[in-house]
Coordinates of C-alpha atoms in Angstrom, one line a residue:
T1 CA 95.7 97.7 90.0
R2 CA 93.9 101.0 89.5
L3 CA 96.8 102.9 91.1
D4 CA 99.3 101.8 88.4
G5 CA 98.5 104.7 86.1
F6 CA 98.7 107.2 89.0
R7 CA 102.1 105.8 90.0
T8 CA 103.3 106.4 86.5
I9 CA 101.9 109.9 86.4
L10 CA 103.4 110.8 89.7
R11 CA 106.9 109.5 88.7
T12 CA 106.6 111.5 85.5
L13 CA 105.6 114.6 87.3
Q14 CA 108.5 114.1 89.8
R15 CA 111.0 113.8 86.9
A16 CA 109.4 116.9 85.2
R17 CA 109.8 118.8 88.4
Q18 CA 106.0 119.5 88.5
W19 CA 105.6 119.4 92.3
E20 CA 102.3 121.3 92.3
A21 CA 100.7 118.8 89.9
A22 CA 102.1 115.9 91.9
L23 CA 100.6 117.3 95.1
E24 CA 97.2 117.8 93.4
V25 CA 97.2 114.2 92.0
L26 CA 98.1 112.7 95.4
C27 CA 96.0 114.8 97.7
E28 CA 92.9 115.5 95.5
T29 CA 92.6 113.3 92.4
I30 CA 93.4 109.9 93.9
P31 CA 91.2 110.4 97.0
T32 CA 88.3 111.8 94.9
L33 CA 88.2 108.4 93.1
G34 CA 88.0 106.6 96.4
L35 CA 91.5 105.2 96.1
D36 CA 94.2 105.1 98.8
P37 CA 97.6 106.2 97.7
D38 CA 100.4 103.6 98.3
K39 CA 104.1 103.9 99.2
D40 CA 105.1 104.7 95.6
C41 CA 102.6 107.5 95.3
Y42 CA 103.8 109.1 98.5
M43 CA 107.5 108.6 97.6
S44 CA 107.2 110.3 94.2
T45 CA 105.4 113.3 95.7
F46 CA 107.9 113.7 98.6
V47 CA 110.8 113.4 96.1
A48 CA 109.2 116.0 93.9
L49 CA 108.9 118.4 96.9
E50 CA 112.4 117.7 97.9
E51 CA 114.0 118.3 94.5
N52 CA 112.1 121.6 94.2
R53 CA 112.8 122.7 97.7
K54 CA 109.1 122.9 98.4
G55 CA 109.2 121.0 101.7
A56 CA 106.7 123.4 103.3
H57 CA 104.0 121.3 101.6
A58 CA 105.3 118.0 103.1
P59 CA 103.1 118.3 106.2
R60 CA 100.0 118.1 104.0
V61 CA 101.3 114.8 102.7
F62 CA 102.2 113.6 106.2
E63 CA 98.7 114.5 107.4
M64 CA 97.2 112.5 104.6
M65 CA 99.4 109.5 105.6
K66 CA 98.3 109.8 109.2
E67 CA 94.6 110.0 108.3
R68 CA 95.0 106.7 106.4
G69 CA 97.0 105.0 109.1
F70 CA 99.9 104.6 106.6
V71 CA 103.4 104.8 107.9
D72 CA 106.4 103.6 105.8
Q73 CA 109.9 104.3 107.0
R74 CA 111.2 105.1 103.5
C75 CA 108.3 107.6 102.9
V76 CA 108.9 109.2 106.2
A77 CA 112.6 109.6 105.4
A78 CA 111.8 111.2 102.0
G79 CA 109.4 113.6 103.7
M80 CA 112.0 114.5 106.3
R81 CA 114.5 115.2 103.5
A82 CA 112.0 117.4 101.7
L83 CA 111.5 119.4 104.9
S84 CA 115.2 119.6 105.7
K85 CA 116.1 120.8 102.2
S86 CA 113.7 123.6 102.7
S87 CA 115.4 124.6 106.0
L88 CA 112.4 123.2 107.9
W89 CA 114.4 120.8 110.1
R90 CA 112.5 121.7 113.2
Q91 CA 109.2 120.9 111.6
A92 CA 110.8 117.6 110.4
L93 CA 111.8 116.8 113.9
S94 CA 108.4 117.6 115.3
I95 CA 106.6 115.4 112.7
Y96 CA 109.0 112.5 113.2
T97 CA 108.6 112.7 117.0
D98 CA 104.8 112.7 116.6
L99 CA 105.0 109.6 114.3
I100 CA 107.1 107.8 116.9
K101 CA 104.7 108.7 119.7
N102 CA 101.7 107.5 117.6
E103 CA 103.6 104.3 116.7
K104 CA 104.2 103.6 120.4
N105 CA 100.6 104.3 121.3
N106 CA 99.5 101.7 118.7
Y107 CA 101.5 99.0 120.3
T108 CA 100.6 99.7 124.0

């Protein structure tokens, strides 16, 4: 698919510890082309943020997921780890609570 190249780029950026570039590709480049990121795209970006202790940027990724109606448990866990490693556990708890509330509302 058209996302294959972006998945590779994001994994490469993650391994190279280039969290800023990963965030730009996920949040700006991919949407500009009219594509929707998938689980692998989100995961690579969250891991890049986690490994670099830049979890403060994780809410931007969560917001993007929320706007697209995308919730994947592994991605959520990776985002939570990114926040927690940056000592932002309260924010992680808040985001997770909101996701659960939204999930319940979608099934009622």
